[in-house]
Tab-separated table of C-alpha atoms and ligand atoms in Angstrom:
chain	number	residue	atom	x	y	z
P	364	MET	CA	-21.516	11.748	-6.021
P	365	SER	CA	-23.458	14.187	-3.935
P	366	PRO	CA	-21.818	15.095	-0.639
P	367	ALA	CA	-24.561	13.294	1.239
P	368	SER	CA	-23.981	10.108	-0.658
P	369	THR	CA	-20.784	9.262	1.194
P	370	ASN	CA	-20.684	8.593	4.870
P	371	ALA	CA	-17.631	10.808	5.087
P	372	THR	CA	-18.333	14.085	6.750
P	373	THR	CA	-19.734	17.040	5.392
P	374	THR	CA	-21.056	20.402	5.328
P	375	SER	CA	-22.575	21.992	2.289
P	376	ASP	CA	-19.298	23.619	1.275
P	377	HIS	CA	-17.109	20.778	2.618
P	378	GLU	CA	-15.203	23.089	4.943
P	379	SER	CA	-14.884	20.140	7.276
P	380	ALA	CA	-13.927	17.445	4.836
P	381	THR	CA	-12.952	14.259	6.656
P	382	LEU	CA	-9.238	13.905	7.230
P	383	LEU	CA	-8.294	10.332	6.369
P	384	ASP	CA	-5.630	10.144	9.037
P	385	GLY	CA	-3.495	7.117	8.179
P	386	LYS	CA	-0.988	7.803	10.920
P	387	GLY	CA	-3.674	7.796	13.603
P	388	LEU	CA	-5.373	4.678	12.271
P	389	ALA	CA	-2.060	2.812	11.942
P	390	GLY	CA	-1.352	3.608	15.600
P	391	GLN	CA	-4.730	2.177	16.643
P	392	ILE	CA	-4.191	-0.970	14.582
P	393	GLU	CA	-0.759	-1.491	16.148
P	394	ILE	CA	-2.398	-1.784	19.589
P	395	ALA	CA	-4.612	-4.608	18.313
P	396	LEU	CA	-1.642	-6.249	16.571
P	397	ARG	CA	0.273	-6.478	19.853
P	398	THR	CA	-2.559	-8.597	21.262
P	399	ARG	CA	-2.514	-10.844	18.182
P	400	VAL	CA	1.272	-11.269	18.461
P	401	ASP	CA	0.842	-12.274	22.120
P	402	ALA	CA	-1.764	-14.865	21.120
P	403	ILE	CA	0.629	-16.352	18.537
P	404	LYS	CA	3.359	-16.552	21.183
P	405	ALA	CA	0.966	-18.248	23.606
P	406	LYS	CA	-0.175	-20.786	21.014
P	407	SER	CA	3.132	-21.633	19.299
P	408	GLY	CA	5.892	-20.263	21.493
P	409	ARG	CA	7.133	-18.294	18.474
P	410	ILE	CA	6.922	-14.659	17.416
P	411	PRO	CA	6.133	-13.446	13.908
P	412	ILE	CA	9.236	-12.664	11.856
P	413	LEU	CA	9.455	-10.485	8.748
P	414	ALA	CA	12.567	-10.907	6.568
P	415	THR	CA	13.501	-7.766	4.666
P	416	ILE	CA	15.899	-7.892	1.727
P	417	LEU	CA	17.703	-4.740	0.662
P	418	VAL	CA	19.905	-4.919	-2.433
P	419	GLY	CA	22.358	-2.070	-2.974
P	420	ASP	CA	22.849	1.146	-1.076
P	421	ASP	CA	19.955	3.411	-2.059
P	422	PRO	CA	19.467	5.637	1.023
P	423	ALA	CA	15.685	6.018	0.523
P	424	SER	CA	15.236	2.227	0.335
P	425	ALA	CA	17.389	1.797	3.455
P	426	THR	CA	15.136	4.282	5.276
P	427	TYR	CA	11.960	2.421	4.204
P	428	VAL	CA	13.428	-0.895	5.400
P	429	ARG	CA	14.397	0.691	8.738
P	430	MET	CA	10.864	2.087	9.167
P	431	LYS	CA	9.421	-1.387	8.517
P	432	SER	CA	11.779	-3.013	11.054
P	433	ASN	CA	10.846	-0.355	13.626
P	434	ALA	CA	7.144	-1.047	13.060
P	435	CYS	CA	7.822	-4.768	13.685
P	436	LYS	CA	9.431	-3.908	17.030
P	437	ARG	CA	6.506	-1.709	18.071
P	438	VAL	CA	4.082	-4.642	17.883
P	439	GLY	CA	6.418	-7.200	19.478
P	440	MET	CA	7.489	-8.883	16.236
P	441	ASP	CA	11.005	-9.531	15.035
P	442	SER	CA	12.642	-8.805	11.712
P	443	ILE	CA	15.630	-10.251	9.913
P	444	LYS	CA	17.479	-7.713	7.798
P	445	VAL	CA	19.226	-9.177	4.779
P	446	GLU	CA	21.538	-6.669	3.085
P	447	MET	CA	23.069	-7.619	-0.261
P	448	PRO	CA	25.609	-5.625	-2.307
P	449	SER	CA	24.587	-3.779	-5.476
P	450	VAL	CA	26.558	-6.323	-7.573
P	451	THR	CA	24.176	-9.121	-6.465
P	452	THR	CA	22.962	-11.181	-9.424
P	453	THR	CA	19.406	-12.349	-10.080
P	454	GLU	CA	20.520	-15.927	-9.304
P	455	GLN	CA	22.057	-14.924	-5.964
P	456	LEU	CA	18.925	-13.021	-4.978
P	457	ILE	CA	16.687	-15.939	-5.943
P	458	ALA	CA	18.902	-18.270	-3.863
P	459	LYS	CA	18.434	-15.990	-0.842
P	460	ILE	CA	14.652	-15.855	-1.352
P	461	THR	CA	14.542	-19.664	-1.630
P	462	GLU	CA	16.500	-19.942	1.620
P	463	LEU	CA	14.007	-17.635	3.365
P	464	ASN	CA	11.054	-19.566	1.876
P	465	ASN	CA	12.504	-22.702	3.515
P	466	ASN	CA	13.228	-21.023	6.843
P	467	GLN	CA	10.391	-22.077	9.179
P	468	ASP	CA	11.088	-19.122	11.488
P	469	VAL	CA	10.301	-16.575	8.748
P	470	HIS	CA	6.610	-15.745	8.183
P	471	GLY	CA	6.863	-12.925	5.664
P	472	ILE	CA	9.374	-11.797	3.020
P	473	LEU	CA	9.778	-8.244	1.773
P	474	LEU	CA	12.063	-7.589	-1.200
P	475	GLN	CA	12.548	-3.815	-1.150
P	476	HIS	CA	11.737	-2.224	-4.520
P	477	PRO	CA	13.610	-1.105	-6.591
P	478	VAL	CA	16.504	-3.530	-6.980
P	479	PRO	CA	19.520	-2.552	-9.178
P	480	ASN	CA	18.708	-2.430	-12.899
P	481	HIS	CA	20.710	-5.544	-13.843
P	482	VAL	CA	18.560	-7.707	-11.516
P	483	ASP	CA	15.352	-9.238	-12.888
P	484	GLU	CA	13.065	-7.903	-10.163
P	485	ARG	CA	9.935	-9.630	-11.470
P	486	ALA	CA	11.681	-13.038	-11.565
P	487	CYS	CA	12.797	-12.506	-7.961
P	488	PHE	CA	9.342	-11.409	-6.755
P	489	GLU	CA	7.836	-14.522	-8.338
P	490	LYS	CA	10.080	-16.785	-6.240
P	491	ILE	CA	8.517	-15.575	-2.980
P	492	ALA	CA	6.252	-18.323	-1.621
P	493	LEU	CA	2.598	-17.268	-1.695
P	494	ARG	CA	2.140	-17.907	2.040
P	495	LYS	CA	5.063	-15.519	2.748
P	496	ASP	CA	4.154	-12.898	0.095
P	497	VAL	CA	3.010	-10.390	2.716
P	498	ASP	CA	3.881	-7.464	0.416
P	499	GLY	CA	1.527	-8.812	-2.258
P	500	VAL	CA	4.042	-8.706	-5.125
P	501	THR	CA	3.635	-12.065	-6.881
P	502	CYS	CA	1.509	-12.575	-10.008
P	503	LEU	CA	-0.200	-15.468	-8.248
P	504	GLY	CA	-1.082	-13.268	-5.281
P	505	PHE	CA	-2.342	-10.517	-7.611
P	506	GLY	CA	-4.452	-12.979	-9.581
P	507	ARG	CA	-5.942	-14.541	-6.459
P	508	MET	CA	-6.675	-11.119	-4.933
P	509	SER	CA	-8.339	-10.083	-8.198
P	510	MET	CA	-10.513	-13.211	-8.110
P	511	GLN	CA	-11.289	-12.527	-4.427
P	512	GLU	CA	-9.519	-15.700	-3.372
P	513	SER	CA	-7.301	-15.916	-0.308
P	514	ALA	CA	-4.092	-13.889	-0.817
P	515	PHE	CA	-2.302	-10.898	0.633
P	516	GLY	CA	-2.926	-7.705	-1.304
P	517	SER	CA	-0.246	-5.255	-2.340
P	518	CYS	CA	0.351	-3.165	0.783
P	519	THR	CA	-0.250	0.399	-0.411
P	520	PRO	CA	-3.637	-0.231	-2.080
P	521	GLN	CA	-4.624	-2.633	0.694
P	522	GLY	CA	-3.813	0.081	3.244
P	523	ILE	CA	-5.864	2.611	1.265
P	524	MET	CA	-8.839	0.216	1.227
P	525	HIS	CA	-8.529	-0.211	4.985
P	526	LEU	CA	-8.556	3.570	5.441
P	527	LEU	CA	-11.644	3.945	3.219
P	528	ARG	CA	-13.495	1.156	5.045
P	529	HIS	CA	-12.552	2.543	8.454
P	530	HIS	CA	-14.174	5.844	7.505
P	531	ASN	CA	-17.254	4.072	6.110
P	532	ILE	CA	-16.744	5.623	2.720
P	533	GLU	CA	-19.335	4.256	0.391
P	534	LEU	CA	-17.768	2.718	-2.726
P	535	ALA	CA	-20.462	0.758	-4.536
P	536	GLY	CA	-21.526	2.457	-7.729
P	537	LYS	CA	-18.980	5.281	-7.437
P	538	GLU	CA	-16.791	6.488	-10.286
P	539	ALA	CA	-13.194	5.758	-9.216
P	540	VAL	CA	-10.263	7.147	-11.184
P	541	VAL	CA	-6.801	5.719	-10.455
P	542	VAL	CA	-3.943	7.715	-11.985
P	543	GLY	CA	-1.035	5.269	-12.395
P	544	ARG	CA	-0.925	1.603	-13.401
P	545	SER	CA	2.145	0.173	-11.677
P	546	ALA	CA	2.152	-3.460	-10.564
P	547	ILE	CA	2.469	-2.530	-6.876
P	548	LEU	CA	0.007	0.327	-6.762
P	549	GLY	CA	-2.185	1.437	-9.656
P	550	LYS	CA	-3.247	-1.974	-10.991
P	551	PRO	CA	-4.039	-3.645	-7.649
P	552	MET	CA	-5.724	-0.429	-6.469
P	553	ALA	CA	-8.008	-0.476	-9.493
P	554	MET	CA	-8.793	-4.155	-8.951
P	555	MET	CA	-9.605	-3.644	-5.268
P	556	LEU	CA	-11.926	-0.725	-6.085
P	557	LEU	CA	-13.559	-2.826	-8.815
P	558	ASN	CA	-14.058	-5.654	-6.317
P	559	SER	CA	-15.752	-3.086	-4.067
P	560	ASN	CA	-18.182	-2.332	-6.903
P	561	CYS	CA	-16.745	0.969	-8.092
P	562	THR	CA	-16.785	1.797	-11.788
P	563	VAL	CA	-13.054	2.139	-12.376
P	564	THR	CA	-10.983	4.131	-14.860
P	565	ILE	CA	-7.202	3.683	-14.909
P	566	CYS	CA	-5.169	6.587	-16.302
P	567	HIS	CA	-1.485	6.458	-17.311
P	568	SER	CA	1.133	8.377	-19.259
P	569	LYS	CA	-0.616	7.784	-22.603
P	570	THR	CA	-4.028	8.879	-21.354
P	571	GLN	CA	-5.564	11.653	-23.418
P	572	ASP	CA	-7.111	14.478	-21.381
P	573	LEU	CA	-6.352	13.383	-17.827
P	574	ALA	CA	-8.281	16.384	-16.512
P	575	ALA	CA	-11.527	15.180	-18.090
P	576	HIS	CA	-11.215	11.792	-16.375
P	577	VAL	CA	-10.354	13.263	-12.977
P	578	LYS	CA	-13.272	15.704	-13.196
P	579	ARG	CA	-15.703	12.745	-13.294
P	580	ALA	CA	-14.203	11.008	-10.257
P	581	ASP	CA	-16.114	10.429	-7.032
P	582	ILE	CA	-12.958	8.753	-5.761
P	583	ILE	CA	-9.585	9.848	-7.086
P	584	VAL	CA	-6.322	8.035	-6.331
P	585	GLY	CA	-3.046	9.756	-7.229
P	586	ALA	CA	-0.430	7.031	-7.771
P	587	VAL	CA	1.718	8.649	-10.392
P	588	GLY	CA	5.033	9.789	-8.897
P	589	VAL	CA	4.906	13.324	-10.362
P	590	PRO	CA	4.602	16.202	-7.859
P	591	GLU	CA	1.137	17.820	-7.969
P	592	LEU	CA	0.388	16.489	-11.456
P	593	ILE	CA	-3.314	16.261	-10.607
P	594	LYS	CA	-4.655	19.783	-10.214
P	595	ALA	CA	-6.982	20.928	-7.433
P	596	GLU	CA	-9.246	22.600	-9.998
P	597	TRP	CA	-9.974	19.165	-11.560
P	598	ILE	CA	-11.365	17.720	-8.306
P	599	LYS	CA	-15.131	17.318	-8.291
P	600	GLU	CA	-17.187	18.749	-5.440
P	601	GLY	CA	-17.602	16.072	-2.765
P	602	ALA	CA	-14.923	13.729	-4.147
P	603	VAL	CA	-12.811	11.481	-1.936
P	604	VAL	CA	-9.157	12.358	-2.599
P	605	ILE	CA	-6.412	9.792	-1.962
P	606	ASP	CA	-2.811	10.815	-2.544
P	607	ALA	CA	-0.181	8.049	-2.471
P	608	GLY	CA	2.679	10.309	-3.558
P	609	PHE	CA	5.246	12.057	-1.413
P	610	HIS	CA	7.847	14.469	-2.712
P	611	PRO	CA	9.981	16.352	-0.159
P	612	THR	CA	10.034	20.146	-0.544
P	613	GLU	CA	11.430	23.058	1.476
P	614	ASN	CA	8.062	23.338	3.212
P	615	GLY	CA	7.726	19.685	4.126
P	616	GLY	CA	6.445	17.885	1.073
P	617	VAL	CA	3.760	17.555	-1.580
P	618	GLY	CA	1.958	14.591	-3.091
P	619	ASP	CA	0.864	13.672	-6.595
P	620	ILE	CA	-2.269	15.801	-6.139
P	621	GLU	CA	-2.246	19.579	-5.732
P	622	MET	CA	-3.897	19.882	-2.320
P	623	ARG	CA	-4.291	23.658	-2.065
P	624	GLY	CA	-7.983	24.279	-1.466
P	625	VAL	CA	-8.926	20.615	-1.799
P	626	LYS	CA	-10.237	20.616	1.793
P	627	ASN	CA	-12.944	23.002	0.634
P	628	ILE	CA	-13.932	20.856	-2.336
P	629	ALA	CA	-13.500	17.227	-1.238
P	630	SER	CA	-15.671	15.271	1.187
P	631	ALA	CA	-12.580	13.423	2.450
P	632	TYR	CA	-8.858	13.512	1.768
P	633	THR	CA	-5.565	11.965	2.861
P	634	PRO	CA	-2.919	14.303	4.300
P	635	VAL	CA	0.586	14.285	2.798
P	636	PRO	CA	2.480	13.038	4.714
P	637	GLY	CA	0.544	11.014	7.296
P	638	GLY	CA	-2.138	9.505	5.060
P	639	VAL	CA	-1.234	6.612	2.797
P	640	GLY	CA	2.413	6.026	3.856
P	641	PRO	CA	1.754	4.862	7.446
P	642	MET	CA	-1.035	2.568	6.214
P	643	THR	CA	1.374	0.883	3.777
P	644	ILE	CA	3.809	-0.116	6.516
P	645	ASN	CA	0.956	-1.033	8.829
P	646	THR	CA	-0.508	-3.360	6.207
P	647	LEU	CA	2.828	-5.113	5.748
P	648	ILE	CA	3.064	-5.766	9.486
P	649	ARG	CA	-0.592	-6.793	9.752
P	650	GLN	CA	-0.242	-9.245	6.858
P	651	THR	CA	2.902	-10.743	8.443
P	652	VAL	CA	0.976	-11.271	11.679
P	653	THR	CA	-1.782	-12.976	9.680
P	654	ALA	CA	0.812	-15.236	7.981
P	655	ALA	CA	2.200	-16.157	11.422
P	656	GLU	CA	-1.321	-16.857	12.702
P	657	LYS	CA	-1.898	-19.235	9.815
P	658	SER	CA	1.435	-20.916	10.430
P	659	ALA	CA	0.514	-21.311	14.126
P	660	GLY	CA	-2.784	-22.924	13.176
P	661	LEU	CA	-4.929	-20.028	14.333
P	662	ASP	CA	-8.100	-19.586	12.319
P	663	VAL	CA	-7.686	-16.506	10.127
P	664	SER	CA	-8.498	-15.166	6.700
P	665	MET	CA	-5.577	-14.049	4.546
P	666	ILE	CA	-7.709	-11.276	3.126
P	667	SER	CA	-7.286	-8.917	6.042
X	904	LIG	P1	5.645	4.068	-11.012
X	904	LIG	O1	5.954	2.619	-11.012
X	904	LIG	O2	6.665	5.037	-11.478
X	904	LIG	O3	4.309	4.268	-11.861
X	904	LIG	C1	3.828	5.546	-12.124
X	904	LIG	C2	2.592	5.453	-12.969
X	904	LIG	O4	2.150	6.772	-13.248
X	904	LIG	C3	2.801	4.741	-14.312
X	904	LIG	O5	1.732	3.877	-14.548
X	904	LIG	C4	2.824	5.890	-15.311
X	904	LIG	O6	2.252	5.562	-16.558
X	904	LIG	C5	1.935	6.905	-14.651
X	904	LIG	N1	2.259	8.259	-15.107
X	904	LIG	C6	3.481	8.845	-15.146
X	904	LIG	N2	3.387	10.096	-15.662
X	904	LIG	C7	2.080	10.295	-15.946
X	904	LIG	C8	1.346	11.370	-16.507
X	904	LIG	N3	1.937	12.513	-16.860
X	904	LIG	N4	0.013	11.225	-16.650
X	904	LIG	C9	-0.608	10.089	-16.268
X	904	LIG	N5	0.032	9.023	-15.740
X	904	LIG	C10	1.372	9.128	-15.596
X	904	LIG	O7	5.227	4.567	-9.550
X	904	LIG	P2	4.578	3.779	-8.301
X	904	LIG	O8	5.609	2.911	-7.699
X	904	LIG	O9	3.253	3.217	-8.680
X	904	LIG	O10	4.341	5.016	-7.331
X	904	LIG	C11	3.425	6.046	-7.626
X	904	LIG	C12	3.452	7.079	-6.516
X	904	LIG	O11	3.087	6.459	-5.302
X	904	LIG	C13	4.824	7.696	-6.261
X	904	LIG	O12	4.633	9.035	-5.857
X	904	LIG	C14	5.382	6.865	-5.118
X	904	LIG	O13	6.320	7.577	-4.349
X	904	LIG	C15	4.109	6.615	-4.339
X	904	LIG	N6	4.155	5.410	-3.518
X	904	LIG	C16	3.864	5.556	-2.213
X	904	LIG	C17	3.873	4.469	-1.371
X	904	LIG	C18	3.538	4.666	0.050
X	904	LIG	O14	3.753	3.788	0.862
X	904	LIG	N7	3.002	5.816	0.386
X	904	LIG	C19	4.207	3.197	-1.863
X	904	LIG	C20	4.465	3.063	-3.229
X	904	LIG	C21	4.450	4.183	-4.041
X	904	LIG	P3	2.901	4.480	-17.589
X	904	LIG	O15	2.509	3.139	-17.027
X	904	LIG	O16	2.232	4.778	-18.866
X	904	LIG	O17	4.371	4.718	-17.567
């Protein structure tokens, strides 16, 4: 991709690569969400409610759930926090999900990943009713999203797509390389880019010569969970660089992509932190508002 072929910014040496500021965009979207929440209240007398389920006592998961509840509050929504002990069985978790599916006050259900090893996480995800699957974790939701039918997309890739669209980044015909193939991130990301007419390569731990694939990428997504695995020297001039990873360090943190110097090579890039993370939470909240709009009989599309 030549620098001029994306609508992202650019100078000839990309000194002013576009910062894909997820934090800023999420803040803007929250303002619009408050208005949508008010409209739901006016129409139905109810406010959107997200139920979060946390199993066990993993501190990082507890922090993520707290951040999601706080985001609900900021837009005038409510959240129900369900906390279950680490000894919870698959059957007990499914019973709780079924109860929340049947609770008319609940519009969206988030089961915080990961659950303890003895729990069949996939079986539990699959029990979430499609209309409440605002985190986009069910096979049915994934299949429908892939076929471009009405469904909520997995939040991290959906948030990345929103960020790309907001910055008018041209996708059709571009070579996209997604490093990682997890059910919540890599696979749906690849499918969303494919649906936006990219030519998509998915890399994983068995990929031979990762560098060669990354070097071809007009759009590179790091979704791998290994600090700075993807090297700055592999990034093609003018590429759009999306880093979903975050690994705390003494100096703040790094992502899955080595960012040193990337600003001078890329045409656009996500900061770490402040790029993909805020868009993930924002997408969860936005999709819950959409679920509540549908439940209130407001005319909306689930693909938001
Ligand atoms: P995951 O389930 O652990 O999947 C990691 C993927 O990376 C797997 O597909 C794995 O391949 C692949 N991989 C591992 N080592 C590799 C290597 N050396 N070369 C190429 N591929 C390799 O992780 P995830 O849940 O998708 O998360 C990925 C990253 O995104 C993490 O940094 C995570 O923290 C971040 N994340 C961020 C958000 C957010 O809101 N910002 C949300 C979710 C995740 P195999 O399939 O072959 O094992």
